[in-house]
PDB file of C-alpha atoms in Angstrom:
ATOM      1  CA  MET A  26       0.000   0.000   0.000  1.00 43.00           C
ATOM      2  CA  PRO A  27       1.242   3.526  -0.683  1.00 44.00           C
ATOM      3  CA  THR A  28       2.815   5.188   2.315  1.00 45.00           C
ATOM      4  CA  GLU A  29       1.785   8.577   3.637  1.00 50.00           C
ATOM      5  CA  GLN A  30       3.400  11.221   1.456  1.00 52.00           C
ATOM      6  CA  ASN A  31       5.032  14.411   2.572  1.00 58.00           C
ATOM      7  CA  PRO A  32       3.128  17.284   0.944  1.00 58.00           C
ATOM      8  CA  ASP A  33       6.235  19.472   1.133  1.00 58.00           C
ATOM      9  CA  ARG A  34       8.650  17.041  -0.504  1.00 65.00           C
ATOM     10  CA  ASP A  35      10.440  17.699  -3.788  1.00 75.00           C
ATOM     11  CA  ARG A  36       8.189  16.913  -6.772  1.00 83.00           C
ATOM     12  CA  ARG A  37      10.997  16.493  -9.283  1.00 95.00           C
ATOM     13  CA  PRO A  38      11.945  12.974 -10.454  1.00 97.00           C
ATOM     14  CA  ILE A  39      14.851  11.051  -9.004  1.00 98.00           C
ATOM     15  CA  LEU A  40      17.622  10.066 -11.407  1.00 98.00           C
ATOM     16  CA  ILE A  41      18.227   6.301 -11.390  1.00 98.00           C
ATOM     17  CA  VAL A  42      21.543   5.088 -12.844  1.00 98.00           C
ATOM     18  CA  LEU A  43      21.726   1.372 -13.731  1.00 98.00           C
ATOM     19  CA  HIS A  44      24.566  -0.659 -15.233  1.00 96.00           C
ATOM     20  CA  GLN A  45      22.986  -3.523 -17.174  1.00 94.00           C
ATOM     21  CA  GLU A  46      20.206  -3.803 -19.731  1.00 92.00           C
ATOM     22  CA  ARG A  47      18.022  -5.909 -17.440  1.00 89.00           C
ATOM     23  CA  SER A  48      18.951  -4.213 -14.167  1.00 93.00           C
ATOM     24  CA  SER A  49      16.141  -2.862 -12.014  1.00 95.00           C
ATOM     25  CA  PRO A  50      16.013  -0.289  -9.216  1.00 98.00           C
ATOM     26  CA  GLY A  51      14.155  -2.995  -7.312  1.00 97.00           C
ATOM     27  CA  ARG A  52      12.751  -2.129  -3.931  1.00 98.00           C
ATOM     28  CA  VAL A  53      14.457   1.271  -3.889  1.00 98.00           C
ATOM     29  CA  GLY A  54      12.461   2.163  -6.985  1.00 98.00           C
ATOM     30  CA  GLN A  55       9.268   0.686  -5.575  1.00 98.00           C
ATOM     31  CA  LEU A  56       9.563   2.604  -2.321  1.00 98.00           C
ATOM     32  CA  LEU A  57      10.418   5.892  -4.032  1.00 98.00           C
ATOM     33  CA  VAL A  58       7.351   5.542  -6.250  1.00 97.00           C
ATOM     34  CA  GLU A  59       5.225   4.758  -3.180  1.00 96.00           C
ATOM     35  CA  LYS A  60       6.550   7.947  -1.609  1.00 96.00           C
ATOM     36  CA  GLY A  61       5.337   9.890  -4.640  1.00 96.00           C
ATOM     37  CA  TYR A  62       8.496  10.275  -6.725  1.00 97.00           C
ATOM     38  CA  CYS A  63       8.839   9.648 -10.443  1.00 97.00           C
ATOM     39  CA  LEU A  64      11.942   7.823 -11.679  1.00 98.00           C
ATOM     40  CA  ASP A  65      14.204   8.944 -14.531  1.00 98.00           C
ATOM     41  CA  ILE A  66      16.065   5.725 -15.407  1.00 98.00           C
ATOM     42  CA  ARG A  67      19.319   5.934 -17.353  1.00 98.00           C
ATOM     43  CA  ARG A  68      21.896   3.325 -18.363  1.00 97.00           C
ATOM     44  CA  PRO A  69      25.173   5.039 -19.337  1.00 95.00           C
ATOM     45  CA  VAL A  70      26.732   1.696 -20.259  1.00 93.00           C
ATOM     46  CA  LEU A  71      24.151   1.500 -23.064  1.00 95.00           C
ATOM     47  CA  GLY A  72      24.746   5.080 -24.218  1.00 94.00           C
ATOM     48  CA  ASP A  73      22.209   7.002 -22.127  1.00 96.00           C
ATOM     49  CA  PRO A  74      23.527  10.477 -21.282  1.00 96.00           C
ATOM     50  CA  LEU A  75      23.700  11.741 -17.715  1.00 98.00           C
ATOM     51  CA  PRO A  76      22.358  15.248 -17.091  1.00 98.00           C
ATOM     52  CA  THR A  77      24.819  18.122 -16.844  1.00 98.00           C
ATOM     53  CA  THR A  78      22.789  19.470 -13.917  1.00 98.00           C
ATOM     54  CA  LEU A  79      20.377  18.004 -11.381  1.00 98.00           C
ATOM     55  CA  ALA A  80      18.292  21.170 -11.327  1.00 97.00           C
ATOM     56  CA  ASP A  81      15.384  19.148 -12.727  1.00 97.00           C
ATOM     57  CA  HIS A  82      15.839  16.217 -10.335  1.00 98.00           C
ATOM     58  CA  ALA A  83      15.188  15.637  -6.637  1.00 97.00           C
ATOM     59  CA  GLY A  84      18.408  13.661  -6.370  1.00 98.00           C
ATOM     60  CA  ALA A  85      20.166  10.618  -7.792  1.00 98.00           C
ATOM     61  CA  VAL A  86      20.766   6.946  -7.019  1.00 98.00           C
ATOM     62  CA  VAL A  87      23.658   5.060  -8.643  1.00 98.00           C
ATOM     63  CA  PHE A  88      23.245   1.300  -8.322  1.00 98.00           C
ATOM     64  CA  GLY A  89      25.614  -1.670  -8.446  1.00 97.00           C
ATOM     65  CA  GLY A  90      26.858  -3.747 -11.336  1.00 95.00           C
ATOM     66  CA  PRO A  91      29.313  -6.488 -12.298  1.00 94.00           C
ATOM     67  CA  MET A  92      32.044  -4.045 -13.287  1.00 95.00           C
ATOM     68  CA  SER A  93      34.634  -2.460 -10.995  1.00 97.00           C
ATOM     69  CA  ALA A  94      35.060   1.209 -10.195  1.00 98.00           C
ATOM     70  CA  ASN A  95      38.697   0.599 -11.177  1.00 98.00           C
ATOM     71  CA  ASP A  96      37.856  -0.566 -14.707  1.00 97.00           C
ATOM     72  CA  PRO A  97      39.380   1.489 -17.552  1.00 96.00           C
ATOM     73  CA  ASP A  98      36.135   1.683 -19.584  1.00 95.00           C
ATOM     74  CA  ASP A  99      35.221   5.190 -20.687  1.00 94.00           C
ATOM     75  CA  PHE A 100      31.710   5.002 -19.266  1.00 94.00           C
ATOM     76  CA  VAL A 101      33.081   4.071 -15.837  1.00 96.00           C
ATOM     77  CA  LYS A 102      35.468   7.038 -15.823  1.00 97.00           C
ATOM     78  CA  LYS A 103      32.787   9.407 -17.111  1.00 97.00           C
ATOM     79  CA  GLU A 104      30.314   8.259 -14.487  1.00 98.00           C
ATOM     80  CA  ILE A 105      32.857   8.730 -11.710  1.00 98.00           C
ATOM     81  CA  ASP A 106      33.588  12.241 -13.000  1.00 98.00           C
ATOM     82  CA  TRP A 107      29.844  12.978 -13.284  1.00 98.00           C
ATOM     83  CA  ILE A 108      29.411  12.615  -9.526  1.00 98.00           C
ATOM     84  CA  GLU A 109      30.822  16.125  -9.327  1.00 98.00           C
ATOM     85  CA  VAL A 110      27.358  17.326 -10.431  1.00 98.00           C
ATOM     86  CA  PRO A 111      25.341  16.274  -7.350  1.00 98.00           C
ATOM     87  CA  LEU A 112      28.225  17.151  -5.030  1.00 98.00           C
ATOM     88  CA  ARG A 113      28.631  20.627  -6.519  1.00 98.00           C
ATOM     89  CA  GLU A 114      24.902  21.316  -6.572  1.00 98.00           C
ATOM     90  CA  LYS A 115      24.312  19.864  -3.084  1.00 97.00           C
ATOM     91  CA  ARG A 116      21.699  17.464  -4.431  1.00 97.00           C
ATOM     92  CA  PRO A 117      20.890  14.227  -2.559  1.00 98.00           C
ATOM     93  CA  PHE A 118      23.039  11.368  -3.862  1.00 98.00           C
ATOM     94  CA  LEU A 119      22.964   7.682  -2.942  1.00 98.00           C
ATOM     95  CA  GLY A 120      25.537   5.184  -4.186  1.00 98.00           C
ATOM     96  CA  ILE A 121      24.869   1.469  -3.694  1.00 98.00           C
ATOM     97  CA  CYS A 122      27.798  -0.988  -3.907  1.00 98.00           C
ATOM     98  CA  LEU A 123      29.419   0.008  -7.234  1.00 98.00           C
ATOM     99  CA  GLY A 124      27.752   3.416  -6.902  1.00 98.00           C
ATOM    100  CA  ALA A 125      29.325   3.891  -3.472  1.00 98.00           C
ATOM    101  CA  GLN A 126      32.694   2.773  -4.805  1.00 98.00           C
ATOM    102  CA  MET A 127      32.418   5.281  -7.660  1.00 98.00           C
ATOM    103  CA  LEU A 128      31.708   8.000  -5.104  1.00 98.00           C
ATOM    104  CA  VAL A 129      34.799   6.935  -3.166  1.00 98.00           C
ATOM    105  CA  ARG A 130      36.932   7.015  -6.309  1.00 98.00           C
ATOM    106  CA  HIS A 131      35.607  10.477  -7.163  1.00 98.00           C
ATOM    107  CA  LEU A 132      36.596  11.661  -3.679  1.00 98.00           C
ATOM    108  CA  GLY A 133      40.117  10.311  -4.088  1.00 97.00           C
ATOM    109  CA  GLY A 134      39.722   7.124  -2.064  1.00 97.00           C
ATOM    110  CA  LYS A 135      40.813   3.605  -2.987  1.00 98.00           C
ATOM    111  CA  VAL A 136      38.581   0.715  -4.054  1.00 98.00           C
ATOM    112  CA  GLN A 137      40.229  -2.682  -3.764  1.00 97.00           C
ATOM    113  CA  ALA A 138      39.844  -6.307  -2.705  1.00 97.00           C
ATOM    114  CA  ASN A 139      41.169  -7.699   0.548  1.00 97.00           C
ATOM    115  CA  ASN A 140      44.643  -9.180   0.382  1.00 96.00           C
ATOM    116  CA  ASP A 141      43.266 -12.631   1.188  1.00 96.00           C
ATOM    117  CA  GLY A 142      40.700 -12.439  -1.626  1.00 95.00           C
ATOM    118  CA  SER A 143      37.788 -12.663   0.789  1.00 97.00           C
ATOM    119  CA  THR A 144      34.377 -11.608  -0.467  1.00 98.00           C
ATOM    120  CA  GLU A 145      31.036 -10.681   1.004  1.00 98.00           C
ATOM    121  CA  ILE A 146      28.467 -12.684  -0.960  1.00 98.00           C
ATOM    122  CA  GLY A 147      25.436 -13.456   1.183  1.00 98.00           C
ATOM    123  CA  TRP A 148      24.222 -12.172   4.558  1.00 98.00           C
ATOM    124  CA  TYR A 149      26.703 -10.639   7.016  1.00 98.00           C
ATOM    125  CA  PRO A 150      26.485  -8.677  10.312  1.00 98.00           C
ATOM    126  CA  LEU A 151      26.301  -4.878  10.319  1.00 98.00           C
ATOM    127  CA  ARG A 152      27.287  -2.630  13.206  1.00 98.00           C
ATOM    128  CA  PRO A 153      26.311   1.063  13.250  1.00 98.00           C
ATOM    129  CA  THR A 154      28.822   3.581  14.518  1.00 98.00           C
ATOM    130  CA  GLU A 155      27.851   6.211  17.055  1.00 98.00           C
ATOM    131  CA  LYS A 156      27.147   8.672  14.236  1.00 97.00           C
ATOM    132  CA  GLY A 157      25.033   6.058  12.496  1.00 98.00           C
ATOM    133  CA  ARG A 158      23.013   5.330  15.634  1.00 97.00           C
ATOM    134  CA  LEU A 159      22.230   9.016  16.037  1.00 96.00           C
ATOM    135  CA  LEU A 160      20.507   8.954  12.644  1.00 96.00           C
ATOM    136  CA  MET A 161      18.441   5.769  12.884  1.00 97.00           C
ATOM    137  CA  HIS A 162      18.258   2.141  13.937  1.00 96.00           C
ATOM    138  CA  TRP A 163      20.128  -0.205  11.594  1.00 98.00           C
ATOM    139  CA  PRO A 164      19.490  -3.835  10.639  1.00 98.00           C
ATOM    140  CA  LYS A 165      21.740  -6.423  12.281  1.00 98.00           C
ATOM    141  CA  MET A 166      22.234  -8.412   9.063  1.00 98.00           C
ATOM    142  CA  VAL A 167      22.504  -7.126   5.482  1.00 98.00           C
ATOM    143  CA  TYR A 168      22.935  -8.660   2.038  1.00 98.00           C
ATOM    144  CA  HIS A 169      26.130  -8.356  -0.001  1.00 98.00           C
ATOM    145  CA  PHE A 170      27.406  -9.375  -3.407  1.00 98.00           C
ATOM    146  CA  HIS A 171      30.888  -7.924  -3.905  1.00 97.00           C
ATOM    147  CA  ARG A 172      34.576  -8.766  -4.137  1.00 97.00           C
ATOM    148  CA  GLU A 173      35.965  -5.271  -3.488  1.00 98.00           C
ATOM    149  CA  GLY A 174      35.546  -2.756  -0.729  1.00 97.00           C
ATOM    150  CA  PHE A 175      36.401   0.897  -0.256  1.00 98.00           C
ATOM    151  CA  GLU A 176      38.374   3.040   2.117  1.00 97.00           C
ATOM    152  CA  LEU A 177      36.576   5.843   3.908  1.00 98.00           C
ATOM    153  CA  PRO A 178      36.999   9.060   1.898  1.00 97.00           C
ATOM    154  CA  HIS A 179      38.686  11.997   3.583  1.00 96.00           C
ATOM    155  CA  GLY A 180      36.057  14.101   5.324  1.00 97.00           C
ATOM    156  CA  ALA A 181      33.361  11.409   5.299  1.00 98.00           C
ATOM    157  CA  ASP A 182      31.525  10.085   8.358  1.00 98.00           C
ATOM    158  CA  LEU A 183      31.459   6.311   8.810  1.00 98.00           C
ATOM    159  CA  LEU A 184      27.920   5.210   9.713  1.00 98.00           C
ATOM    160  CA  ALA A 185      28.162   1.397   9.781  1.00 98.00           C
ATOM    161  CA  GLU A 186      30.873  -1.255   9.900  1.00 98.00           C
ATOM    162  CA  GLY A 187      31.309  -4.900   8.930  1.00 98.00           C
ATOM    163  CA  ASP A 188      33.812  -7.683   9.499  1.00 96.00           C
ATOM    164  CA  ALA A 189      35.453  -8.671   6.202  1.00 96.00           C
ATOM    165  CA  TYR A 190      35.107  -5.154   4.770  1.00 98.00           C
ATOM    166  CA  PRO A 191      34.992  -2.601   7.607  1.00 97.00           C
ATOM    167  CA  ASN A 192      33.479   0.346   5.739  1.00 98.00           C
ATOM    168  CA  GLN A 193      29.818  -0.402   5.042  1.00 98.00           C
ATOM    169  CA  ALA A 194      28.006   2.953   5.044  1.00 98.00           C
ATOM    170  CA  PHE A 195      29.141   6.556   5.042  1.00 98.00           C
ATOM    171  CA  ARG A 196      27.940  10.094   4.571  1.00 98.00           C
ATOM    172  CA  TYR A 197      29.867  12.883   2.876  1.00 98.00           C
ATOM    173  CA  ASP A 198      29.195  16.625   3.003  1.00 97.00           C
ATOM    174  CA  GLY A 199      25.667  16.238   4.317  1.00 95.00           C
ATOM    175  CA  GLY A 200      23.911  14.956   1.214  1.00 97.00           C
ATOM    176  CA  ALA A 201      26.015  12.188  -0.362  1.00 98.00           C
ATOM    177  CA  TRP A 202      25.615   8.646   0.962  1.00 98.00           C
ATOM    178  CA  GLY A 203      27.374   5.377   0.165  1.00 98.00           C
ATOM    179  CA  LEU A 204      26.301   1.806   1.008  1.00 98.00           C
ATOM    180  CA  GLN A 205      28.426  -1.302   0.429  1.00 98.00           C
ATOM    181  CA  PHE A 206      25.454  -3.635   0.963  1.00 98.00           C
ATOM    182  CA  HIS A 207      22.220  -4.226  -0.952  1.00 98.00           C
ATOM    183  CA  ALA A 208      18.823  -3.429   0.553  1.00 98.00           C
ATOM    184  CA  GLU A 209      17.104  -3.055  -2.830  1.00 98.00           C
ATOM    185  CA  LEU A 210      16.686  -6.698  -3.819  1.00 97.00           C
ATOM    186  CA  THR A 211      13.176  -8.007  -4.314  1.00 96.00           C
ATOM    187  CA  ARG A 212      12.582 -11.746  -3.965  1.00 95.00           C
ATOM    188  CA  VAL A 213      12.684 -12.161  -7.743  1.00 96.00           C
ATOM    189  CA  MET A 214      15.961 -10.220  -7.966  1.00 97.00           C
ATOM    190  CA  MET A 215      17.598 -12.355  -5.289  1.00 97.00           C
ATOM    191  CA  HIS A 216      16.583 -15.573  -7.036  1.00 96.00           C
ATOM    192  CA  ARG A 217      18.088 -14.227 -10.271  1.00 96.00           C
ATOM    193  CA  TRP A 218      21.317 -13.216  -8.560  1.00 96.00           C
ATOM    194  CA  VAL A 219      21.617 -16.619  -6.897  1.00 97.00           C
ATOM    195  CA  VAL A 220      21.164 -18.388 -10.241  1.00 97.00           C
ATOM    196  CA  HIS A 221      23.391 -16.189 -12.379  1.00 95.00           C
ATOM    197  CA  GLY A 222      25.999 -15.607  -9.681  1.00 95.00           C
ATOM    198  CA  ALA A 223      26.322 -19.210  -8.513  1.00 97.00           C
ATOM    199  CA  HIS A 224      29.817 -19.508 -10.004  1.00 96.00           C
ATOM    200  CA  ARG A 225      31.017 -17.002  -7.389  1.00 96.00           C
ATOM    201  CA  PHE A 226      29.913 -19.086  -4.409  1.00 97.00           C
ATOM    202  CA  ILE A 227      33.287 -20.876  -4.434  1.00 97.00           C
ATOM    203  CA  LEU A 228      35.113 -17.627  -3.624  1.00 97.00           C
ATOM    204  CA  PRO A 229      36.569 -17.165  -0.119  1.00 97.00           C
ATOM    205  CA  ASN A 230      33.965 -16.244   2.513  1.00 98.00           C
ATOM    206  CA  ALA A 231      31.054 -16.531   0.022  1.00 98.00           C
ATOM    207  CA  GLN A 232      27.869 -18.233   1.169  1.00 98.00           C
ATOM    208  CA  GLN A 233      26.003 -20.882  -0.809  1.00 97.00           C
ATOM    209  CA  GLY A 234      22.759 -20.114  -2.615  1.00 96.00           C
ATOM    210  CA  ARG A 235      20.529 -21.796  -0.035  1.00 97.00           C
ATOM    211  CA  GLU A 236      22.030 -19.528   2.635  1.00 98.00           C
ATOM    212  CA  HIS A 237      21.116 -16.473   0.571  1.00 98.00           C
ATOM    213  CA  LEU A 238      17.486 -17.571   0.341  1.00 97.00           C
ATOM    214  CA  GLU A 239      17.218 -18.821   3.926  1.00 98.00           C
ATOM    215  CA  GLY A 240      18.749 -15.572   5.136  1.00 98.00           C
ATOM    216  CA  ARG A 241      16.137 -13.595   3.258  1.00 97.00           C
ATOM    217  CA  MET A 242      13.369 -15.272   5.248  1.00 97.00           C
ATOM    218  CA  LEU A 243      15.108 -14.340   8.489  1.00 97.00           C
ATOM    219  CA  PHE A 244      16.558 -10.893   7.801  1.00 98.00           C
ATOM    220  CA  ASP A 245      14.686  -9.238   4.955  1.00 98.00           C
ATOM    221  CA  ALA A 246      11.777  -7.698   6.877  1.00 97.00           C
ATOM    222  CA  PRO A 247      13.952  -5.487   9.125  1.00 98.00           C
ATOM    223  CA  LEU A 248      16.145  -4.612   6.127  1.00 98.00           C
ATOM    224  CA  ARG A 249      13.108  -3.398   4.186  1.00 98.00           C
ATOM    225  CA  ALA A 250      11.851  -1.393   7.181  1.00 97.00           C
ATOM    226  CA  TRP A 251      15.273   0.230   7.486  1.00 98.00           C
ATOM    227  CA  LEU A 252      15.378   1.065   3.778  1.00 98.00           C
ATOM    228  CA  THR A 253      12.106   2.990   3.740  1.00 97.00           C
ATOM    229  CA  GLU A 254      13.314   5.173   6.629  1.00 97.00           C
ATOM    230  CA  PHE A 255      16.755   5.540   5.082  1.00 98.00           C
ATOM    231  CA  LEU A 256      15.303   6.845   1.809  1.00 98.00           C
ATOM    232  CA  ASP A 257      13.366   9.449   3.791  1.00 97.00           C
ATOM    233  CA  LEU A 258      16.638  10.453   5.421  1.00 97.00           C
ATOM    234  CA  VAL A 259      18.503  10.735   2.101  1.00 97.00           C
ATOM    235  CA  PHE A 260      15.867  12.530   0.054  1.00 97.00           C
ATOM    236  CA  GLU A 261      13.832  14.419   2.662  1.00 94.00           C
ATOM    237  CA  GLY A 262      16.319  14.897   5.485  1.00 91.00           C
ATOM    238  CA  LYS A 263      14.157  13.019   7.997  1.00 83.00           C
ATOM    239  CA  ILE A 264      15.929  11.344  10.886  1.00 75.00           C
ATOM    240  CA  ALA A 265      14.005   8.222  11.908  1.00 62.00           C
ATOM    241  CA  LYS A 266      11.513   8.894  14.702  1.00 58.00           C
ATOM    242  CA  ALA A 267      12.958   5.987  16.644  1.00 52.00           C
ATOM    243  CA  ALA A 268      16.307   7.792  16.780  1.00 56.00           C
ATOM    244  CA  HIS A 269      15.458  11.489  17.088  1.00 49.00           C
ATOM    245  CA  SER A 270      12.487  13.686  16.323  1.00 44.00           C
ATOM    246  CA  ILE A 271      14.478  16.292  14.413  1.00 44.00           C
ATOM    247  CA  THR A 272      14.914  17.074  10.750  1.00 46.00           C
ATOM    248  CA  LEU A 273      18.209  17.575   8.976  1.00 48.00           C
ATOM    249  CA  PRO A 274      18.661  20.323   6.378  1.00 46.00           C
ATOM    250  CA  VAL A 275      18.837  18.970   2.811  1.00 43.00           C
TER     251      VAL A 275
END
């Protein structure tokens, strides 16, 4: 059911940046639509241009993908450079997995794998930092599908930590947010990832497909509840009521 909408919220569409032909904004897209936003979906890897300004958008979300933020492809470099637009214009920006790593690269930080080759593919514990706890309650377990992590950019606030890859969520300059984990997967998306990504389950620290699906039954409901509040925080500046009854400037 549609959630209660904020009559004062930004009516402009949110830019959605995807990295494969069949990629979907998943539950992030569903929740944004429920909140009353329209979505402007672009796929730079397929030739879609990114706007030179976000004056006509309420913000942007850059999603994950199979490529690396370190890849030499032109579209990867151009997309990393493009992040200057939301940062310069102080527009809300959310990077998820690859999107967060692109934000880190743009800010001069490193994106790389652990020396032991360990991955996070499956469900793993999440621990909020003190700054993260002041914003909202966080789920105890989150879903991952990555082989590289990122260092915390200079000037960014770390909001949540993990074990194999310590930096899991951060905020930069008030309005730019990065997440290493995935909260956007619908049930159909997770089944597709488990099927098409099964060859990666042999990698160090990766979980098997049944663990992905069993974990969803246990951990997905609190992850979804967190995501709807987190999107309000990113795009409307609302700190979760369970944390504080104040509103951040956007």
